[in-house]
Structures are given as C-alpha cells and as structure tokens.
Backbone as XML, in Angstrom:
<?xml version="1.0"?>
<chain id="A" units="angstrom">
  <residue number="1" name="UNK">
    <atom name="N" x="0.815" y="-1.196" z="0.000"/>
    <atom name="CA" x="0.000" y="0.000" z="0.000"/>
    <atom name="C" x="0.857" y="1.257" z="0.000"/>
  </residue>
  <residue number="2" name="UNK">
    <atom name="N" x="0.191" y="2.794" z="-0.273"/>
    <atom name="CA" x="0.744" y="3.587" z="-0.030"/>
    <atom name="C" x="0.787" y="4.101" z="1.127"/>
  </residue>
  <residue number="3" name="UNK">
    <atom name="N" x="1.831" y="4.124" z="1.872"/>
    <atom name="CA" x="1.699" y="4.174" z="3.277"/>
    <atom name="C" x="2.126" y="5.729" z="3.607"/>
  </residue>
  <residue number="4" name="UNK">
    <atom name="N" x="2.801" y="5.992" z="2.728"/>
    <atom name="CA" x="3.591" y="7.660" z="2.752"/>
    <atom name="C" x="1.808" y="8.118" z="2.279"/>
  </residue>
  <residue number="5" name="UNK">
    <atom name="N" x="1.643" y="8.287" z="1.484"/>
    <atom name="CA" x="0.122" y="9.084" z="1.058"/>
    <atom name="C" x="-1.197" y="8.507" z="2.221"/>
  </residue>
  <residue number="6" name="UNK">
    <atom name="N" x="-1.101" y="7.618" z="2.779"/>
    <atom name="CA" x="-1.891" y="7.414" z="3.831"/>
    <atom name="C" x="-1.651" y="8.308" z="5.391"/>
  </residue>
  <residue number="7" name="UNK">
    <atom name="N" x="-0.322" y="8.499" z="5.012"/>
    <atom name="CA" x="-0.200" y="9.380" z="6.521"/>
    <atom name="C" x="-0.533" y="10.675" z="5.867"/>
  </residue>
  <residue number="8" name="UNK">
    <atom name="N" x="-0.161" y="11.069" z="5.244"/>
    <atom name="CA" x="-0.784" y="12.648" z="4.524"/>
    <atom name="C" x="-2.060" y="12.967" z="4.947"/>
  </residue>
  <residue number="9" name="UNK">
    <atom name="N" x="-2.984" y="11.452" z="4.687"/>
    <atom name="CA" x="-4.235" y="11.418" z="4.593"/>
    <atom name="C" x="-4.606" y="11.906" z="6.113"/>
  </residue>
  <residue number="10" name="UNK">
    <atom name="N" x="-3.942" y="10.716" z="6.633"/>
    <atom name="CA" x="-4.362" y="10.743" z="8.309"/>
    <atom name="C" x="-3.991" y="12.205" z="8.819"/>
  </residue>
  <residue number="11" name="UNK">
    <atom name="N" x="-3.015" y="12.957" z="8.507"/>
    <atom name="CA" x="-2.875" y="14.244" z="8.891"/>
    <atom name="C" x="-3.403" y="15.044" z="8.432"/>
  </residue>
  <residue number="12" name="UNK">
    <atom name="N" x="-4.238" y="15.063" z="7.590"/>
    <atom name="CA" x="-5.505" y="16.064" z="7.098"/>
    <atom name="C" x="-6.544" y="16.010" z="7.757"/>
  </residue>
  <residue number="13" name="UNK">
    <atom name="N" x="-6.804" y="14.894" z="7.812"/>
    <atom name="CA" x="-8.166" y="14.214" z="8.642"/>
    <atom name="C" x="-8.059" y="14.511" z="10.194"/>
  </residue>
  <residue number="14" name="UNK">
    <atom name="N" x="-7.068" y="14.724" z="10.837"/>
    <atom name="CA" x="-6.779" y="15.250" z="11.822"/>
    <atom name="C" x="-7.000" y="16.367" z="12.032"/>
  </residue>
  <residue number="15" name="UNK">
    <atom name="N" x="-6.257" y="17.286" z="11.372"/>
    <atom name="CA" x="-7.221" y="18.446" z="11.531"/>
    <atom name="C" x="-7.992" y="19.187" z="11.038"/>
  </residue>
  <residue number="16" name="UNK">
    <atom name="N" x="-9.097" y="18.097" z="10.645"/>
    <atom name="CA" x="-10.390" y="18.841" z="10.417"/>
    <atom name="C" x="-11.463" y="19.039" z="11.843"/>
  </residue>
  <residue number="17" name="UNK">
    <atom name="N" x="-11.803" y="20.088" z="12.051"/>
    <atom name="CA" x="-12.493" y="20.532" z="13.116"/>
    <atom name="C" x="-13.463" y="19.609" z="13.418"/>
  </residue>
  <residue number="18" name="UNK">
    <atom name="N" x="-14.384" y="19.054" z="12.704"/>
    <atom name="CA" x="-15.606" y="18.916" z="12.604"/>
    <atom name="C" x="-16.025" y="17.713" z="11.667"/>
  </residue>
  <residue number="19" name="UNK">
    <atom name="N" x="-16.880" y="16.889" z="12.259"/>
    <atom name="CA" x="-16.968" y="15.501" z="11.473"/>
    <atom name="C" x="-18.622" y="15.299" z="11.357"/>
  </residue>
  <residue number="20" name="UNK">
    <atom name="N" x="-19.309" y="15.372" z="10.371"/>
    <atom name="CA" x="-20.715" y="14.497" z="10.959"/>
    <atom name="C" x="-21.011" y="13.659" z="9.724"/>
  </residue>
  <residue number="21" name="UNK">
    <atom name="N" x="-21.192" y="12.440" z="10.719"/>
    <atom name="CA" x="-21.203" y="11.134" z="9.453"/>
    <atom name="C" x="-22.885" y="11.140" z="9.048"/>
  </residue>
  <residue number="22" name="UNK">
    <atom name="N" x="-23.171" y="10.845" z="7.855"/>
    <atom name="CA" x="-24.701" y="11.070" z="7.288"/>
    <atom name="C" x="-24.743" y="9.816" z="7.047"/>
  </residue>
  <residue number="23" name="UNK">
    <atom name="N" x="-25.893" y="9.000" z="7.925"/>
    <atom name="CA" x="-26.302" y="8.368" z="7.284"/>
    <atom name="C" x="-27.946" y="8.399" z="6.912"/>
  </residue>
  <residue number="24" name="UNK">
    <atom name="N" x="-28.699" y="6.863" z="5.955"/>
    <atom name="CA" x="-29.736" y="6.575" z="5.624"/>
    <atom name="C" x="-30.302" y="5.339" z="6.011"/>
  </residue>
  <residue number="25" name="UNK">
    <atom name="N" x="-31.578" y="5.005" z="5.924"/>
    <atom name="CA" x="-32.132" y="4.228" z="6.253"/>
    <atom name="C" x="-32.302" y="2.983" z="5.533"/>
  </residue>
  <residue number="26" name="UNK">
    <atom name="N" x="-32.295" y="1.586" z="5.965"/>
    <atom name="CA" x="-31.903" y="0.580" z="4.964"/>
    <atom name="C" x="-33.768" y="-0.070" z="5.025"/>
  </residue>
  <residue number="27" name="UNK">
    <atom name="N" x="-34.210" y="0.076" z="3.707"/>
    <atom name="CA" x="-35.497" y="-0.519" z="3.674"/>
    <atom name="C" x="-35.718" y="-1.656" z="2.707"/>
  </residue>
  <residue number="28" name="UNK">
    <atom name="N" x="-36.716" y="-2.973" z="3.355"/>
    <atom name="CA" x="-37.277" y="-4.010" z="2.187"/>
    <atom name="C" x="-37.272" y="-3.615" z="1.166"/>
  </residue>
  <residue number="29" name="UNK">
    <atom name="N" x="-38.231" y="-2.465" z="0.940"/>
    <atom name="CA" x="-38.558" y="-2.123" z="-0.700"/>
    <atom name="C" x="-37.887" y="-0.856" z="-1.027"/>
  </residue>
  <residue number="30" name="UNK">
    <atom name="N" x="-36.852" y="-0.895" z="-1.916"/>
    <atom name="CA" x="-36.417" y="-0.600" z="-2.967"/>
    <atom name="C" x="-36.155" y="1.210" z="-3.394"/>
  </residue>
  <residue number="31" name="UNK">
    <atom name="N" x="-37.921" y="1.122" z="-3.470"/>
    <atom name="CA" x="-38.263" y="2.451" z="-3.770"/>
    <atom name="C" x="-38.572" y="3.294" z="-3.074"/>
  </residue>
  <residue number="32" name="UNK">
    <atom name="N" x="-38.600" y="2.575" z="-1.514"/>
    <atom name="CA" x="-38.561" y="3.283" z="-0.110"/>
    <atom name="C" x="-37.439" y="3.693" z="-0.058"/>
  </residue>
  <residue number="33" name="UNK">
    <atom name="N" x="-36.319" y="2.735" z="-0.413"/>
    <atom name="CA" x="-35.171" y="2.963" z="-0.091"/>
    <atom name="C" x="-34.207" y="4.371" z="-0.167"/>
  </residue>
  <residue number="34" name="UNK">
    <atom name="N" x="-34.613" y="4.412" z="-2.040"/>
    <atom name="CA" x="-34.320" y="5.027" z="-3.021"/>
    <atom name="C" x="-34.640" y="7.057" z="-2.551"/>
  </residue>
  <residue number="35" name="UNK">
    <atom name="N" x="-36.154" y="6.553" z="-2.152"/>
    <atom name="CA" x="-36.303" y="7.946" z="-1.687"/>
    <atom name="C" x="-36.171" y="8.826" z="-0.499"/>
  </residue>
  <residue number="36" name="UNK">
    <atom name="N" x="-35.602" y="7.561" z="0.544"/>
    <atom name="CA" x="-34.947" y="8.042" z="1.628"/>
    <atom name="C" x="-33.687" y="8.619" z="1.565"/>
  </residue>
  <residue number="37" name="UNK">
    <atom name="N" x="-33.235" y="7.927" z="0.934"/>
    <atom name="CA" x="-31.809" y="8.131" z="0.167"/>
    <atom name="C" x="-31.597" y="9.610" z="-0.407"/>
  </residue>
  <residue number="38" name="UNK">
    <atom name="N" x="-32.537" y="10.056" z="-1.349"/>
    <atom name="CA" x="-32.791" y="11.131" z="-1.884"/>
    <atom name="C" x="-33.545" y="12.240" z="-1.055"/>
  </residue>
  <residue number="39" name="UNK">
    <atom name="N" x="-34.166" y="11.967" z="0.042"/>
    <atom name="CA" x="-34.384" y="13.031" z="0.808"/>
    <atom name="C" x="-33.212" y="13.244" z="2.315"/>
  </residue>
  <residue number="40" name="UNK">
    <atom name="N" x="-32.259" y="12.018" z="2.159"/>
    <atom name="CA" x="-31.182" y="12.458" z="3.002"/>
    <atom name="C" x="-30.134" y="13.047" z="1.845"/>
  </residue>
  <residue number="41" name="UNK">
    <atom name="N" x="-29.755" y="13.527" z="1.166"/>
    <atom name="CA" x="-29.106" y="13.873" z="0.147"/>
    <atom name="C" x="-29.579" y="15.411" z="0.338"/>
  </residue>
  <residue number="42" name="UNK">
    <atom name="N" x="-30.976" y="15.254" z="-0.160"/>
    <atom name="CA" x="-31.712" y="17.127" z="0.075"/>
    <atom name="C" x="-31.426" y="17.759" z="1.219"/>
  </residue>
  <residue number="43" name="UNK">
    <atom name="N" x="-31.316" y="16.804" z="2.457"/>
    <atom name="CA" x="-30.996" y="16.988" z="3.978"/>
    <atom name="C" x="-29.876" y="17.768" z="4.162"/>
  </residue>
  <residue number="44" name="UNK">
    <atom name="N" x="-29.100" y="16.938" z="3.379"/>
    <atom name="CA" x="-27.497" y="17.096" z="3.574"/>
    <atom name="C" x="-27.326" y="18.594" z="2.750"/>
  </residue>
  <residue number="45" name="UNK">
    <atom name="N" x="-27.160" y="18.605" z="1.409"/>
    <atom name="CA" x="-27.279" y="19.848" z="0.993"/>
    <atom name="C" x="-28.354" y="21.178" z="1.885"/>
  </residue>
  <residue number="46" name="UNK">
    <atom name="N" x="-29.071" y="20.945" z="2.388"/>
    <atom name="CA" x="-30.079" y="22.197" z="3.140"/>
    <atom name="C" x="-29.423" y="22.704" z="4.569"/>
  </residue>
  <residue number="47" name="UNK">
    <atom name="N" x="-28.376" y="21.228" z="5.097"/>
    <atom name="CA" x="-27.588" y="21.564" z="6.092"/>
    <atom name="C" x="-26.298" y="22.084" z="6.340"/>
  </residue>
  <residue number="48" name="UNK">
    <atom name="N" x="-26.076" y="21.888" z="4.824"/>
    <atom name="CA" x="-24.553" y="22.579" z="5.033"/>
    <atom name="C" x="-24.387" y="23.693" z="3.865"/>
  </residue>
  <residue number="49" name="UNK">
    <atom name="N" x="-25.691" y="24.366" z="3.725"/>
    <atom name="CA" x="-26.090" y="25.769" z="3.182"/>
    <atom name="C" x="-26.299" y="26.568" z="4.375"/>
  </residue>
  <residue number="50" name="UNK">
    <atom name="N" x="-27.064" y="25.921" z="5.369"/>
    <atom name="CA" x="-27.730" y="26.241" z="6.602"/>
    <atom name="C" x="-26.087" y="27.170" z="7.731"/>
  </residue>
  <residue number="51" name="UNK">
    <atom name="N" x="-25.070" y="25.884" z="7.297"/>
    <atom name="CA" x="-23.822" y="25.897" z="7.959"/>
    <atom name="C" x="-23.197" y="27.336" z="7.556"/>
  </residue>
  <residue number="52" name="UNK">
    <atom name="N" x="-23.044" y="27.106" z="5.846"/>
    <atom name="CA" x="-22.311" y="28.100" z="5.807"/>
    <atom name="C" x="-23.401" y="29.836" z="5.471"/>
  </residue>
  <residue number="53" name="UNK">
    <atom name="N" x="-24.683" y="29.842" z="5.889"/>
    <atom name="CA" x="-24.949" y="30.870" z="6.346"/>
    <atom name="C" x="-24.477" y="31.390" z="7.533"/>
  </residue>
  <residue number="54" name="UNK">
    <atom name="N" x="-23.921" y="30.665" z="7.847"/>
    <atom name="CA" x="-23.272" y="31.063" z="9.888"/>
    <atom name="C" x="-22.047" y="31.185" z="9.825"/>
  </residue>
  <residue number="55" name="UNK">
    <atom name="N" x="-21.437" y="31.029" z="8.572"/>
    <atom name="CA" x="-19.837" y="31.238" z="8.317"/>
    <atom name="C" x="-19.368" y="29.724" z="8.510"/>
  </residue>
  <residue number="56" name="UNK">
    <atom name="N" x="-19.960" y="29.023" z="8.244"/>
    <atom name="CA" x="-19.225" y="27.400" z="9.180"/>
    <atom name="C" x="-19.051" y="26.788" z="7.757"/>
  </residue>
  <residue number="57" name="UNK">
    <atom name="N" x="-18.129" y="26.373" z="7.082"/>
    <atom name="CA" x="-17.513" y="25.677" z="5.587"/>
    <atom name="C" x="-17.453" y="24.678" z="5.811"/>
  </residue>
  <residue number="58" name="UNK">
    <atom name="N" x="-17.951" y="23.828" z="4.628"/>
    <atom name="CA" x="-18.330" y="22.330" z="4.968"/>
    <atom name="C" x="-17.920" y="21.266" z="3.407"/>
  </residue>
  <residue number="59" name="UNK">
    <atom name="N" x="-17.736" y="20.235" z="3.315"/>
    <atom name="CA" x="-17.579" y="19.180" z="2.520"/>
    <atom name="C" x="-18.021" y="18.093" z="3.245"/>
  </residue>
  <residue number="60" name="UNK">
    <atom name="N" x="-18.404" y="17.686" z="1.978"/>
    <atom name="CA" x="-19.290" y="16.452" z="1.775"/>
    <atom name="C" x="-18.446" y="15.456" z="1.314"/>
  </residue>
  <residue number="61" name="UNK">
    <atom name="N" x="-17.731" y="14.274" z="1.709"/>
    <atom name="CA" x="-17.081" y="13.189" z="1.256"/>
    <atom name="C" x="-17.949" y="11.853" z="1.541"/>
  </residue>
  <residue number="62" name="UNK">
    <atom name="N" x="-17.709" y="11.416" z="0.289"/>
    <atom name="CA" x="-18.606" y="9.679" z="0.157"/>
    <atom name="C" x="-17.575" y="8.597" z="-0.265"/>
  </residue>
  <residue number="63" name="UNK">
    <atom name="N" x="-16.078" y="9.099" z="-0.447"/>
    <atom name="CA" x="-15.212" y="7.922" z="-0.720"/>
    <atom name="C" x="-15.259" y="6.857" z="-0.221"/>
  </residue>
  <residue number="64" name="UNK">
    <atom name="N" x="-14.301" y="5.899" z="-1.120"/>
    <atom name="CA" x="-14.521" y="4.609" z="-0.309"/>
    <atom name="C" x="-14.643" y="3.914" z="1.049"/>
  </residue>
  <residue number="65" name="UNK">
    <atom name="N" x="-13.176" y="4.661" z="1.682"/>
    <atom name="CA" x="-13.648" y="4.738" z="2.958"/>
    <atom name="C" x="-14.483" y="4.677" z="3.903"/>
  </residue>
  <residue number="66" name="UNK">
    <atom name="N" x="-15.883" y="5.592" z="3.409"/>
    <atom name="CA" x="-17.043" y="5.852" z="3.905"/>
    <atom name="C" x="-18.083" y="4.886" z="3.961"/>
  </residue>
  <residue number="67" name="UNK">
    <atom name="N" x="-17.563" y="3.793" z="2.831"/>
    <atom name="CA" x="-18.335" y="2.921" z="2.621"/>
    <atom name="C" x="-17.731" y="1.304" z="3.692"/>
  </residue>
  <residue number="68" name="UNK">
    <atom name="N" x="-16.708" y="1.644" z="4.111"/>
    <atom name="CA" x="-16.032" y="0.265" z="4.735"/>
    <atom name="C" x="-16.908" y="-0.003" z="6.060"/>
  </residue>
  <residue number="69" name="UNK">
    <atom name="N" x="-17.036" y="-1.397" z="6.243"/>
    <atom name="CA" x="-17.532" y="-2.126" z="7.517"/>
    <atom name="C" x="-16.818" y="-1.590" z="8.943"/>
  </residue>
  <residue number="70" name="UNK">
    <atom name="N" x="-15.426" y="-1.043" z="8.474"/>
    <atom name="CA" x="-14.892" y="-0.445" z="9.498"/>
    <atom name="C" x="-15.114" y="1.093" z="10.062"/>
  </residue>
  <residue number="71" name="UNK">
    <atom name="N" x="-15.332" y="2.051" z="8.989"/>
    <atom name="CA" x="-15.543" y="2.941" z="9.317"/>
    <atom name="C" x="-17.247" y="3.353" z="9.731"/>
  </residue>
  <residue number="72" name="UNK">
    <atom name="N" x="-18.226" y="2.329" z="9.419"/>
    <atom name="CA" x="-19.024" y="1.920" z="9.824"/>
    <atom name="C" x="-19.439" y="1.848" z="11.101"/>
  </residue>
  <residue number="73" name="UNK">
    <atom name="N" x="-18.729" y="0.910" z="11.605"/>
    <atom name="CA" x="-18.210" y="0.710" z="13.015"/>
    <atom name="C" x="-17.527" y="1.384" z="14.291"/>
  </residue>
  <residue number="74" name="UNK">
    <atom name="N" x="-16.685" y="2.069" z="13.463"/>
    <atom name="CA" x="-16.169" y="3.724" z="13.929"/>
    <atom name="C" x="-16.882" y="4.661" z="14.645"/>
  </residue>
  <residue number="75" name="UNK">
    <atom name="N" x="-18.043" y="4.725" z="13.469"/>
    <atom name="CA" x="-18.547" y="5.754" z="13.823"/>
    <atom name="C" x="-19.844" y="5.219" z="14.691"/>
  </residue>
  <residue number="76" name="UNK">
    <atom name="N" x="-20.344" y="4.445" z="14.997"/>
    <atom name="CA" x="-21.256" y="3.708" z="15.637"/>
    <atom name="C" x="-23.010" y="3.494" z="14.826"/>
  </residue>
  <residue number="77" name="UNK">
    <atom name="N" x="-22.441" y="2.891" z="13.930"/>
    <atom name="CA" x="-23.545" y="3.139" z="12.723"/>
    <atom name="C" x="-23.897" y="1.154" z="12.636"/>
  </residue>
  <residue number="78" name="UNK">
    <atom name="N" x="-25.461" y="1.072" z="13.022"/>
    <atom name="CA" x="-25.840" y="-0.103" z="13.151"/>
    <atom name="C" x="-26.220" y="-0.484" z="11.632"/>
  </residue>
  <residue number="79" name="UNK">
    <atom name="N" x="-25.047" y="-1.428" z="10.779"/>
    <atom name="CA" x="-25.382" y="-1.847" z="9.280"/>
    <atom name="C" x="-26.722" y="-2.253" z="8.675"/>
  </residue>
  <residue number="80" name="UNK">
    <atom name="N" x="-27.259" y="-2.661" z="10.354"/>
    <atom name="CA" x="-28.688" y="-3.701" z="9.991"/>
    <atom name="C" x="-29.646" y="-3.110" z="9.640"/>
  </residue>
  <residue number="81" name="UNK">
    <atom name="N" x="-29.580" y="-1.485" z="10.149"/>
    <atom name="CA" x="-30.444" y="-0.561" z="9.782"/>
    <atom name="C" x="-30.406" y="0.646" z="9.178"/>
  </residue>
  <residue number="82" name="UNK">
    <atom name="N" x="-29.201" y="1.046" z="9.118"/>
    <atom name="CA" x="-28.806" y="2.205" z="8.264"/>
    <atom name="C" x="-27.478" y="1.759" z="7.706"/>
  </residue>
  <residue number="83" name="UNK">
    <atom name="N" x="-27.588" y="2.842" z="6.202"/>
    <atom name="CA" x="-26.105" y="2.759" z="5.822"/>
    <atom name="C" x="-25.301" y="4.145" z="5.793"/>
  </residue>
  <residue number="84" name="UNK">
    <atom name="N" x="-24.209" y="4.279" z="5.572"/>
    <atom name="CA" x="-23.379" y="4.984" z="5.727"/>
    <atom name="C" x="-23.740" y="6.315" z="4.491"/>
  </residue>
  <residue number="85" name="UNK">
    <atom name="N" x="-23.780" y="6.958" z="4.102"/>
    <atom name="CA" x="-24.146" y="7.989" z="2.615"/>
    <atom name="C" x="-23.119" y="8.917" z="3.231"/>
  </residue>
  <residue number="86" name="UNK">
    <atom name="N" x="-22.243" y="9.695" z="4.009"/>
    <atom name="CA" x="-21.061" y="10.249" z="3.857"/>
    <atom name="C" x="-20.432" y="10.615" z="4.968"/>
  </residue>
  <residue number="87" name="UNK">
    <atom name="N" x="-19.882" y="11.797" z="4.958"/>
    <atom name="CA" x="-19.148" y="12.538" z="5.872"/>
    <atom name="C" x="-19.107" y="13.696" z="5.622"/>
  </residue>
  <residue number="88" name="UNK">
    <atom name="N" x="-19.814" y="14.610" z="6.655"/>
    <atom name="CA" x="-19.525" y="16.054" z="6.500"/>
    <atom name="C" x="-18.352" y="16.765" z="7.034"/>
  </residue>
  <residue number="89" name="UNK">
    <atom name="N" x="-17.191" y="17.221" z="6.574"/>
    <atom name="CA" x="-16.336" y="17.616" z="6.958"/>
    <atom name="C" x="-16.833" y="19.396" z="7.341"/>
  </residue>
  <residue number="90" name="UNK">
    <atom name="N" x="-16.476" y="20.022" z="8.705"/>
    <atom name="CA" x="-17.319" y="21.097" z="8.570"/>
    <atom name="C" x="-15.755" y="22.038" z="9.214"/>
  </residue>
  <residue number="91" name="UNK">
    <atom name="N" x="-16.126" y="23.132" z="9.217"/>
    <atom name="CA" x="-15.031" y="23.996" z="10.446"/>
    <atom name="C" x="-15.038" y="25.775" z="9.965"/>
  </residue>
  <residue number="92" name="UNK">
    <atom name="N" x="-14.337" y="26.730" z="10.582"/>
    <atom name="CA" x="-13.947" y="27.786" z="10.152"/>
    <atom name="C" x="-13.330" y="28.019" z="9.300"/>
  </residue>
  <residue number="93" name="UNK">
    <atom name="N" x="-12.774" y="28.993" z="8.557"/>
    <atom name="CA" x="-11.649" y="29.272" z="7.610"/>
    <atom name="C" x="-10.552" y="29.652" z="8.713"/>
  </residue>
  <residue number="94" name="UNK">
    <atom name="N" x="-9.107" y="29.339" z="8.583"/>
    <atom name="CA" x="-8.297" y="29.337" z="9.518"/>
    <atom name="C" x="-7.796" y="30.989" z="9.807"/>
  </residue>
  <residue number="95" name="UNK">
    <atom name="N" x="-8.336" y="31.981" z="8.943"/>
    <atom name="CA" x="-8.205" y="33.169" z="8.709"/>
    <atom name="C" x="-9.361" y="33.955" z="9.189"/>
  </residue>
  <residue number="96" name="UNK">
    <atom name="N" x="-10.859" y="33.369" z="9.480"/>
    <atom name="CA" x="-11.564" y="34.059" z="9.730"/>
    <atom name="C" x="-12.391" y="34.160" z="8.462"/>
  </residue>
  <residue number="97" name="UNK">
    <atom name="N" x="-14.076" y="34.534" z="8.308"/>
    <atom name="CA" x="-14.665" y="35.003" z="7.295"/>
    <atom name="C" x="-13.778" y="36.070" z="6.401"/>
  </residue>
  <residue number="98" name="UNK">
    <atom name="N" x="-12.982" y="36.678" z="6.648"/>
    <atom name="CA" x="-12.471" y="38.341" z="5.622"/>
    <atom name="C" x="-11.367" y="37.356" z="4.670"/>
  </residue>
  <residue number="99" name="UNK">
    <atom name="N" x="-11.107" y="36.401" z="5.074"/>
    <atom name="CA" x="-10.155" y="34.881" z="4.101"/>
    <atom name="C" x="-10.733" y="34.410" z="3.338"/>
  </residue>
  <residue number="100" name="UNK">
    <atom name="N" x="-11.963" y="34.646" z="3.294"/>
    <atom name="CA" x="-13.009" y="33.480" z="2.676"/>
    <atom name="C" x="-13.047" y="34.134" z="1.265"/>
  </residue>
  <residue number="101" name="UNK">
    <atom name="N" x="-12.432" y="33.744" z="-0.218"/>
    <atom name="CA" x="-12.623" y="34.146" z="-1.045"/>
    <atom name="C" x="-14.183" y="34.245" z="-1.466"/>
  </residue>
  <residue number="102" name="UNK">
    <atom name="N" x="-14.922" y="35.315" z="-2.072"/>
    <atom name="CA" x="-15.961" y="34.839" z="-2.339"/>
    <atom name="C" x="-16.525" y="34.396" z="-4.122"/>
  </residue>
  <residue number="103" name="UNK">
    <atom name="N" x="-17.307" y="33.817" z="-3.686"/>
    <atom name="CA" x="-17.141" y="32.868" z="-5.620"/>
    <atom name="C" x="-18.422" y="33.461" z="-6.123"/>
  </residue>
  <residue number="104" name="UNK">
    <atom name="N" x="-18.402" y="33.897" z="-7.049"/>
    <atom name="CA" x="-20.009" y="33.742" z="-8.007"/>
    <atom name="C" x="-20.235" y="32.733" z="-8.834"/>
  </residue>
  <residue number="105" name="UNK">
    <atom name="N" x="-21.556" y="33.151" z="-9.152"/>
    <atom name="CA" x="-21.739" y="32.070" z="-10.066"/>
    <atom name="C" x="-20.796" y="31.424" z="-11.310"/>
  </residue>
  <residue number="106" name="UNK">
    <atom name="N" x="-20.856" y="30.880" z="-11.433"/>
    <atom name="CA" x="-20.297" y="30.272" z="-13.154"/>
    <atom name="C" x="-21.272" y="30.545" z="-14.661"/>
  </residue>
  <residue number="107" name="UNK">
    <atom name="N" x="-22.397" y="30.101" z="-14.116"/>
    <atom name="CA" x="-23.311" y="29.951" z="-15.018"/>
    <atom name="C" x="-24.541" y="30.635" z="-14.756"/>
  </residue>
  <residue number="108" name="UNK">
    <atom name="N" x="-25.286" y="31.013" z="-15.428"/>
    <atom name="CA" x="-26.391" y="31.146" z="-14.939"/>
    <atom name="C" x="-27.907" y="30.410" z="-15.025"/>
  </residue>
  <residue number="109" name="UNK">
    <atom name="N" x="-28.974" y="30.813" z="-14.964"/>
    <atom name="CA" x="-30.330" y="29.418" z="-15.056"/>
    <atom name="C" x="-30.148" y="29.432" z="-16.713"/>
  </residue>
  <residue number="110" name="UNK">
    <atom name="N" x="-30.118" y="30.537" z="-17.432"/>
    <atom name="CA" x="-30.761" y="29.865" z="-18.428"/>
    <atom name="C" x="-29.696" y="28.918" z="-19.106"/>
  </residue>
  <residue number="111" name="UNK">
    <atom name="N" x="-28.418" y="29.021" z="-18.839"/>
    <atom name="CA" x="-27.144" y="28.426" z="-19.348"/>
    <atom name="C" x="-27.018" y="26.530" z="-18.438"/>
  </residue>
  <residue number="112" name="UNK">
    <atom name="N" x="-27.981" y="26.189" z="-18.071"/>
    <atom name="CA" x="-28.137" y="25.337" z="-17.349"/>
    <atom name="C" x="-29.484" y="24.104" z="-17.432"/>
  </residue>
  <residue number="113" name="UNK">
    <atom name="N" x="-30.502" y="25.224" z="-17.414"/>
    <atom name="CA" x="-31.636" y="24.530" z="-17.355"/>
    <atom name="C" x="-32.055" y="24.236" z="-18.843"/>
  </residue>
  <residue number="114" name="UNK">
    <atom name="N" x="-32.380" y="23.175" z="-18.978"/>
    <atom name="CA" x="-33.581" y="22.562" z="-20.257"/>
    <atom name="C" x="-35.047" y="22.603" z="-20.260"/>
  </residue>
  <residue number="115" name="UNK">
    <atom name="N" x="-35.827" y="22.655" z="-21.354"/>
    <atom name="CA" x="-36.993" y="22.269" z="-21.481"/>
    <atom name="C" x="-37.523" y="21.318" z="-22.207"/>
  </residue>
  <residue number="116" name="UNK">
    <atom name="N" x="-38.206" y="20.760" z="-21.580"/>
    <atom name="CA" x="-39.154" y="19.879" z="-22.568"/>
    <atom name="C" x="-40.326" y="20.268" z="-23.091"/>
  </residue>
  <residue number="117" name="UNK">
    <atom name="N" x="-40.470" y="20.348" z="-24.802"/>
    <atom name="CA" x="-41.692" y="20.481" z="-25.383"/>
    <atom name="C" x="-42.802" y="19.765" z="-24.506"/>
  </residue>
</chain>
C-alpha cells in the first residue's frame, strides 16, 4: 500500500475541526429505499447551506472509505439498519470570514436549465 500518502491522509483528517457522518435508512422495498436516500441527500445539501450561512464551511465526502464495515463501526452506525451515505467535513476558515474568497456564479439558469416540449 501507499503508506507515505496514507499518513498525509491521516494528517488532514486530523485536523479537520468537525466531522458528521450522514447516514440513511436501509429498507425491504427498494423504492422506499431510493427515496430516503434522496431526501437524506436534500438533507445534507439544506444543512450545510444552513452551515455556511453562519460562516461554518463544509464538505461532503462519500469515498470509499465511507463505505467500509470499518468505518461503519467507527462511527457507531448499526449496518442492519442504516447505511453509511457520507461525511460532513465542517469547520472555520483558519483566517476568519475576511479569508473566505468569495465565488459567483459560473453559469447562470438559463445556461443550465432545459426544457421539454
């Protein structure tokens, strides 16, 4: 393995302020599943809009990692009933809000959105 790029890893992950693992609900049917899934997704995005109205900067990671039996376990997440869907990495800017570059848009709606006849 890469063991030099794994400690990198581990020292990033260290100091990140702020951890909240997201998970979802594991259901019989399918299409229960599907839309739990998709309204923890809406969750997640509404909460870490919510965050950084308060100045609090956040990422969303779903790597593999996120998906292991171990980190599972880690975090105290019962497999039988929920699964894992990510990790919110959250914290300050180490400078304060006046650091915080600010971004505009890229695009705008109409450069984005489609219609259907």
């Amino acid at each position: 393995g890469n063991y030099e790029g794994a400690g990198a890893k581990m020292k990033r992950w260290i100091d990140i302020p702020g951890w909240c693992v997201v998970t979802t609900k594991i259901s019989d049917d399918p299409v229960t599943e599907q839309e739990d899934f998709a309204s923890t997704a809406s969750a997640v995005q509404n909460f870490m809009l919510s965050m950084w109205s308060e100045g609090i900067g956040s990422r969303l990671t779903c790597g593999p990692i996120t998906q292991t039996k171990e980190y599972a376990e880690l975090a105290g997440v019962n497999r039988a009933k929920e699964r894992v869907v990510g990790c919110i990495w959250y914290g300050f800017a180490r400078g304060g809000l006046a650091s915080v570059k600010k971004g505009g848009r890229k695009k705008g709606v109409k450069e984005v959105l489609s219609s259907v006849p």
